[in-house]
Tab-separated table of C-alpha atoms in Angstrom:
chain	number	residue	atom	x	y	z
V	1	MET	CA	-0.023	-0.036	0.005
V	2	ALA	CA	1.513	3.339	-0.981
V	3	GLY	CA	2.930	5.364	1.864
V	4	GLU	CA	2.575	2.544	4.407
V	5	GLN	CA	5.601	1.898	6.424
V	6	LEU	CA	6.486	-1.737	6.857
V	7	PRO	CA	7.515	-2.922	10.213
V	8	ALA	CA	11.320	-3.127	10.652
V	9	GLU	CA	12.840	-6.573	10.349
V	10	ARG	CA	13.920	-8.039	13.634
V	11	TYR	CA	17.046	-10.292	13.725
V	12	TRP	CA	16.254	-13.404	15.730
V	13	GLU	CA	19.897	-13.938	16.703
V	14	ILE	CA	19.841	-10.585	18.592
V	15	ASP	CA	16.530	-11.432	20.217
V	16	LEU	CA	17.881	-14.820	21.164
V	17	ALA	CA	20.949	-13.328	22.836
V	18	ARG	CA	18.772	-10.898	24.736
V	19	GLY	CA	16.345	-13.658	25.729
V	20	ILE	CA	19.149	-15.840	27.143
V	21	ALA	CA	20.281	-12.832	29.196
V	22	VAL	CA	16.664	-12.463	30.452
V	23	VAL	CA	16.866	-16.024	31.796
V	24	THR	CA	20.202	-15.599	33.477
V	25	MET	CA	18.848	-12.281	34.920
V	26	ILE	CA	15.952	-14.152	36.428
V	27	VAL	CA	18.226	-16.877	37.808
V	28	PHE	CA	20.529	-14.393	39.404
V	29	HIS	CA	17.863	-12.227	40.933
V	30	SER	CA	16.116	-15.267	42.320
V	31	ALA	CA	19.362	-16.296	44.035
V	32	PHE	CA	19.900	-12.668	45.128
V	33	ASP	CA	16.473	-12.456	46.722
V	34	LEU	CA	16.683	-15.774	48.386
V	35	ASN	CA	19.990	-14.541	50.021
V	36	PHE	CA	18.775	-10.985	50.712
V	37	PHE	CA	15.702	-12.094	52.558
V	38	GLU	CA	17.712	-14.840	54.391
V	39	VAL	CA	15.807	-17.777	52.898
V	40	LEU	CA	18.988	-19.503	51.613
V	41	PRO	CA	22.584	-18.584	52.302
V	42	LEU	CA	23.817	-18.060	48.789
V	43	ASN	CA	27.031	-16.222	47.865
V	44	VAL	CA	25.952	-13.615	45.359
V	45	SER	CA	28.885	-11.248	45.818
V	46	SER	CA	31.590	-13.512	44.389
V	47	GLY	CA	32.111	-16.786	42.510
V	48	PHE	CA	29.756	-18.217	39.908
V	49	LEU	CA	26.638	-16.067	40.658
V	50	ARG	CA	28.671	-12.842	40.576
V	51	MET	CA	30.158	-13.770	37.248
V	52	LEU	CA	26.652	-14.666	35.988
V	53	ALA	CA	25.453	-11.188	37.005
V	54	TYR	CA	28.303	-9.456	35.124
V	55	LEU	CA	27.776	-11.681	32.060
V	56	THR	CA	24.100	-10.869	32.064
V	57	ALA	CA	24.654	-7.082	32.368
V	58	SER	CA	27.380	-7.200	29.808
V	59	THR	CA	25.145	-8.987	27.313
V	60	PHE	CA	22.324	-6.552	27.693
V	61	ILE	CA	24.529	-3.528	27.390
V	62	PHE	CA	26.529	-4.827	24.410
V	63	ILE	CA	23.205	-5.481	22.616
V	64	VAL	CA	22.178	-1.971	23.352
V	65	GLY	CA	25.077	-0.826	21.200
V	66	VAL	CA	24.367	-3.267	18.379
V	67	SER	CA	20.614	-2.565	18.285
V	68	PHE	CA	21.219	1.199	18.412
V	69	THR	CA	23.436	1.078	15.328
V	70	ILE	CA	20.794	-0.940	13.413
V	71	SER	CA	17.999	1.373	14.515
V	72	TYR	CA	19.928	4.542	13.762
V	73	ALA	CA	20.903	3.409	10.294
V	74	ARG	CA	17.322	2.590	9.394
V	75	ALA	CA	15.895	5.785	11.001
V	76	GLU	CA	18.515	8.007	9.256
V	77	ARG	CA	17.110	6.941	5.793
V	78	ARG	CA	13.608	8.124	6.565
V	79	LEU	CA	13.877	11.023	9.134
V	80	ALA	CA	15.113	14.520	8.852
V	81	ARG	CA	18.003	15.409	11.169
V	82	HIS	CA	15.765	17.162	13.609
V	83	ASP	CA	13.358	14.332	13.845
V	84	LEU	CA	16.181	11.776	14.142
V	85	ALA	CA	17.605	13.687	17.152
V	86	LEU	CA	14.168	13.898	18.728
V	87	LYS	CA	13.560	10.191	18.257
V	88	TYR	CA	16.589	9.224	20.469
V	89	ILE	CA	16.079	12.089	22.879
V	90	ARG	CA	12.537	10.816	23.607
V	91	ARG	CA	13.668	7.193	23.759
V	92	GLY	CA	16.604	7.973	26.067
V	93	LEU	CA	14.547	10.167	28.434
V	94	GLY	CA	11.721	7.574	28.336
V	95	ILE	CA	13.957	4.779	29.491
V	96	PHE	CA	15.716	7.042	32.000
V	97	SER	CA	12.291	7.943	33.430
V	98	LEU	CA	11.503	4.173	33.923
V	99	GLY	CA	14.747	4.038	35.868
V	100	LEU	CA	13.463	6.828	38.104
V	101	VAL	CA	10.324	4.741	38.714
V	102	ILE	CA	12.616	1.869	39.908
V	103	THR	CA	14.517	4.392	42.133
V	104	ALA	CA	11.216	5.442	43.727
V	105	ILE	CA	10.021	1.965	44.317
V	106	THR	CA	13.287	0.742	45.838
V	107	TRP	CA	13.576	3.871	47.903
V	108	PHE	CA	10.163	3.166	49.387
V	109	PHE	CA	10.656	-0.556	50.195
V	110	LEU	CA	14.433	-0.741	50.605
V	111	PRO	CA	15.772	2.745	51.503
V	112	SER	CA	19.229	1.566	52.735
V	113	VAL	CA	20.149	-0.022	49.338
V	114	TYR	CA	17.804	1.770	46.826
V	115	ILE	CA	18.788	2.022	43.204
V	116	VAL	CA	20.236	5.381	42.272
V	117	PHE	CA	21.857	4.790	38.883
V	118	GLY	CA	20.905	1.310	37.767
V	119	ILE	CA	20.831	-0.300	34.343
V	120	LEU	CA	17.697	1.586	33.119
V	121	HIS	CA	19.179	4.943	34.134
V	122	PHE	CA	22.360	3.907	32.327
V	123	ILE	CA	20.665	2.702	29.117
V	124	GLY	CA	18.653	5.971	29.005
V	125	ILE	CA	21.820	8.125	29.146
V	126	ALA	CA	23.635	5.774	26.784
V	127	ILE	CA	20.943	6.224	24.168
V	128	LEU	CA	21.188	10.042	24.520
V	129	LEU	CA	24.923	9.865	24.052
V	130	ALA	CA	25.142	7.203	21.382
V	131	PRO	CA	24.164	9.473	18.341
V	132	LEU	CA	27.335	11.521	19.064
V	133	PHE	CA	29.483	8.459	18.492
V	134	VAL	CA	27.687	6.614	15.721
V	135	ARG	CA	29.759	8.340	13.029
V	136	PHE	CA	32.964	6.811	14.320
V	137	GLY	CA	32.011	3.345	13.073
V	138	THR	CA	34.498	0.642	13.954
V	139	THR	CA	36.703	3.218	15.735
V	140	ASN	CA	34.261	2.933	18.594
V	141	VAL	CA	36.221	-0.207	19.595
V	142	ILE	CA	39.130	1.923	20.546
V	143	LEU	CA	36.928	4.478	22.266
V	144	GLY	CA	35.000	1.748	24.084
V	145	THR	CA	38.218	0.108	25.283
V	146	ALA	CA	39.404	3.430	26.579
V	147	CYS	CA	36.159	3.976	28.487
V	148	ILE	CA	36.535	0.471	30.097
V	149	ILE	CA	40.118	1.180	31.192
V	150	ALA	CA	39.054	4.555	32.523
V	151	GLY	CA	36.229	2.950	34.387
V	152	TYR	CA	38.584	0.651	36.326
V	153	VAL	CA	40.467	3.752	37.416
V	154	THR	CA	37.517	5.897	38.394
V	155	ASN	CA	35.781	3.080	40.266
V	156	THR	CA	38.766	2.988	42.723
V	157	VAL	CA	38.541	6.676	43.390
V	158	PRO	CA	36.124	7.719	46.147
V	159	GLY	CA	34.234	10.967	45.550
V	160	PRO	CA	31.106	12.931	46.133
V	161	TRP	CA	27.622	11.568	45.553
V	162	PRO	CA	26.769	13.797	42.485
V	163	LEU	CA	29.454	11.861	40.509
V	164	LEU	CA	27.752	8.526	40.948
V	165	TRP	CA	26.599	8.540	37.284
V	166	LEU	CA	30.253	8.677	36.157
V	167	GLY	CA	31.585	5.884	38.352
V	168	ILE	CA	32.897	7.913	41.277
V	169	HIS	CA	31.061	7.460	44.603
V	170	PRO	CA	31.563	7.682	48.390
V	171	ALA	CA	33.217	4.695	49.984
V	172	SER	CA	30.087	3.951	52.011
V	173	PHE	CA	27.847	3.844	48.903
V	174	MET	CA	25.597	0.794	48.489
V	175	SER	CA	22.907	0.054	45.978
V	176	LEU	CA	21.028	-3.020	44.673
V	177	ASP	CA	21.937	-2.021	41.077
V	178	TYR	CA	24.735	0.291	39.964
V	179	VAL	CA	25.723	0.737	36.340
V	180	PRO	CA	27.795	3.969	35.879
V	181	LEU	CA	28.827	5.380	32.561
V	182	LEU	CA	32.411	4.329	33.171
V	183	PRO	CA	33.205	1.556	32.378
V	184	TRP	CA	29.865	0.381	31.003
V	185	PHE	CA	29.441	2.911	28.180
V	186	GLY	CA	32.568	1.376	26.693
V	187	LEU	CA	30.667	-1.816	26.133
V	188	VAL	CA	27.910	0.168	24.308
V	189	LEU	CA	30.543	1.633	22.049
V	190	ILE	CA	32.027	-1.829	21.318
V	191	GLY	CA	28.555	-3.027	20.564
V	192	MET	CA	27.971	-0.121	18.208
V	193	SER	CA	31.197	-0.898	16.457
V	194	CYS	CA	30.095	-4.531	15.947
V	195	GLY	CA	26.728	-3.396	14.749
V	196	TYR	CA	28.417	-1.109	12.157
V	197	LEU	CA	30.593	-3.953	11.026
V	198	PHE	CA	28.146	-6.855	10.941
V	199	TYR	CA	24.855	-4.983	10.231
V	200	PRO	CA	25.921	-2.253	7.785
V	201	GLY	CA	23.107	0.127	6.969
V	202	GLY	CA	20.864	-1.692	9.468
V	203	GLU	CA	20.936	-4.900	7.480
V	204	ARG	CA	22.548	-8.256	8.229
V	205	GLY	CA	25.881	-8.220	6.488
V	206	PHE	CA	26.754	-11.846	6.814
V	207	SER	CA	25.312	-15.191	5.688
V	208	PHE	CA	23.095	-16.647	8.444
V	209	ARG	CA	20.125	-18.819	8.860
V	210	ALA	CA	17.168	-16.557	7.934
V	211	THR	CA	14.480	-18.747	9.583
V	212	GLU	CA	14.548	-18.835	13.391
V	213	PRO	CA	15.166	-22.308	14.783
V	214	VAL	CA	12.283	-23.718	16.778
V	215	VAL	CA	14.519	-24.246	19.855
V	216	ALA	CA	15.346	-20.488	19.781
V	217	ARG	CA	11.776	-19.170	19.805
V	218	PRO	CA	11.078	-19.239	23.559
V	219	PHE	CA	14.281	-17.272	24.170
V	220	SER	CA	13.700	-14.794	21.401
V	221	THR	CA	10.194	-14.212	22.587
V	222	LEU	CA	11.593	-13.328	25.987
V	223	GLY	CA	14.117	-11.060	24.316
V	224	ARG	CA	11.386	-9.173	22.429
V	225	HIS	CA	9.713	-8.318	25.787
V	226	SER	CA	12.828	-7.819	27.934
V	227	LEU	CA	11.781	-4.374	29.225
V	228	LEU	CA	8.394	-5.639	30.489
V	229	ILE	CA	9.919	-8.668	31.998
V	230	TYR	CA	12.587	-6.519	33.770
V	231	PHE	CA	9.722	-4.544	35.438
V	232	LEU	CA	7.671	-7.602	36.345
V	233	HIS	CA	10.091	-10.336	37.372
V	234	GLN	CA	11.309	-9.010	40.738
V	235	PRO	CA	7.852	-8.472	42.212
V	236	LEU	CA	6.869	-11.979	40.959
V	237	ILE	CA	10.037	-13.575	42.455
V	238	ILE	CA	9.427	-11.938	45.764
V	239	LEU	CA	5.791	-12.995	45.698
V	240	VAL	CA	6.716	-16.585	44.975
V	241	ILE	CA	9.253	-16.514	47.831
V	242	ALA	CA	6.687	-15.046	50.188
V	243	VAL	CA	4.102	-17.648	49.258
V	244	LEU	CA	6.571	-20.596	49.591
V	245	THR	CA	8.161	-19.266	52.771
V	246	PRO	CA	5.420	-17.595	54.761
V	247	GLY	CA	6.516	-15.503	57.647
V	248	VAL	CA	10.112	-15.047	56.353
V	249	MET	CA	9.492	-11.608	54.837
V	250	PRO	CA	6.763	-9.842	56.874
V	251	GLY	CA	8.595	-6.526	56.774
V	252	ILE	CA	8.109	-5.918	53.048
V	253	TRP	CA	4.333	-5.903	53.111
């Protein structure tokens, strides 16, 4: 039909990777909640579970970079410069606002460890910044590596609360989720570089199975709804724990 915009093609391999990260996120947060509410003594601060948490966050953030490059290349073909800028300003601020909702909820229920600059805050700011770097293409690998190295330095330097977003924080700072720009924006930049290399112009630039395997469908479905699942999974996990272990968590109701 003339003038009708066809829905953008989704690449199942990206949804699959995101969906697997959703599963590992649920596994880690289930273990974290069981330990936090003293149902089971699980070590979530080191070892396998801590590595699982880092792998999960890294996967999500890397895919942010890949997906942004694909989205930007497609939007650039059909939007004027002003509208293109507004698209990502709205998207970034929208996701950042969802992060503020998480901040408010955790501050109300868990004020001692509430989320100040978690993954949604980070993704919102990353989307606002990404258009400034998209023109660098594969050079973003170098810039991303520099961000990661800088992050390891800044995270060892104590500083005032207003610099939390950058990776500098007071020594006493504690939060359930903390994803500062340094080093994590470096992983977005590396993802953007891979998106530019492997999905030039927003199209798959390599030979790959076009039809999604049946075994991948449950994971890719989760990947397509990752934001909704992120919002719902923690209350559901806590509800299940409360139902299965009555009397263990009376303070949260």
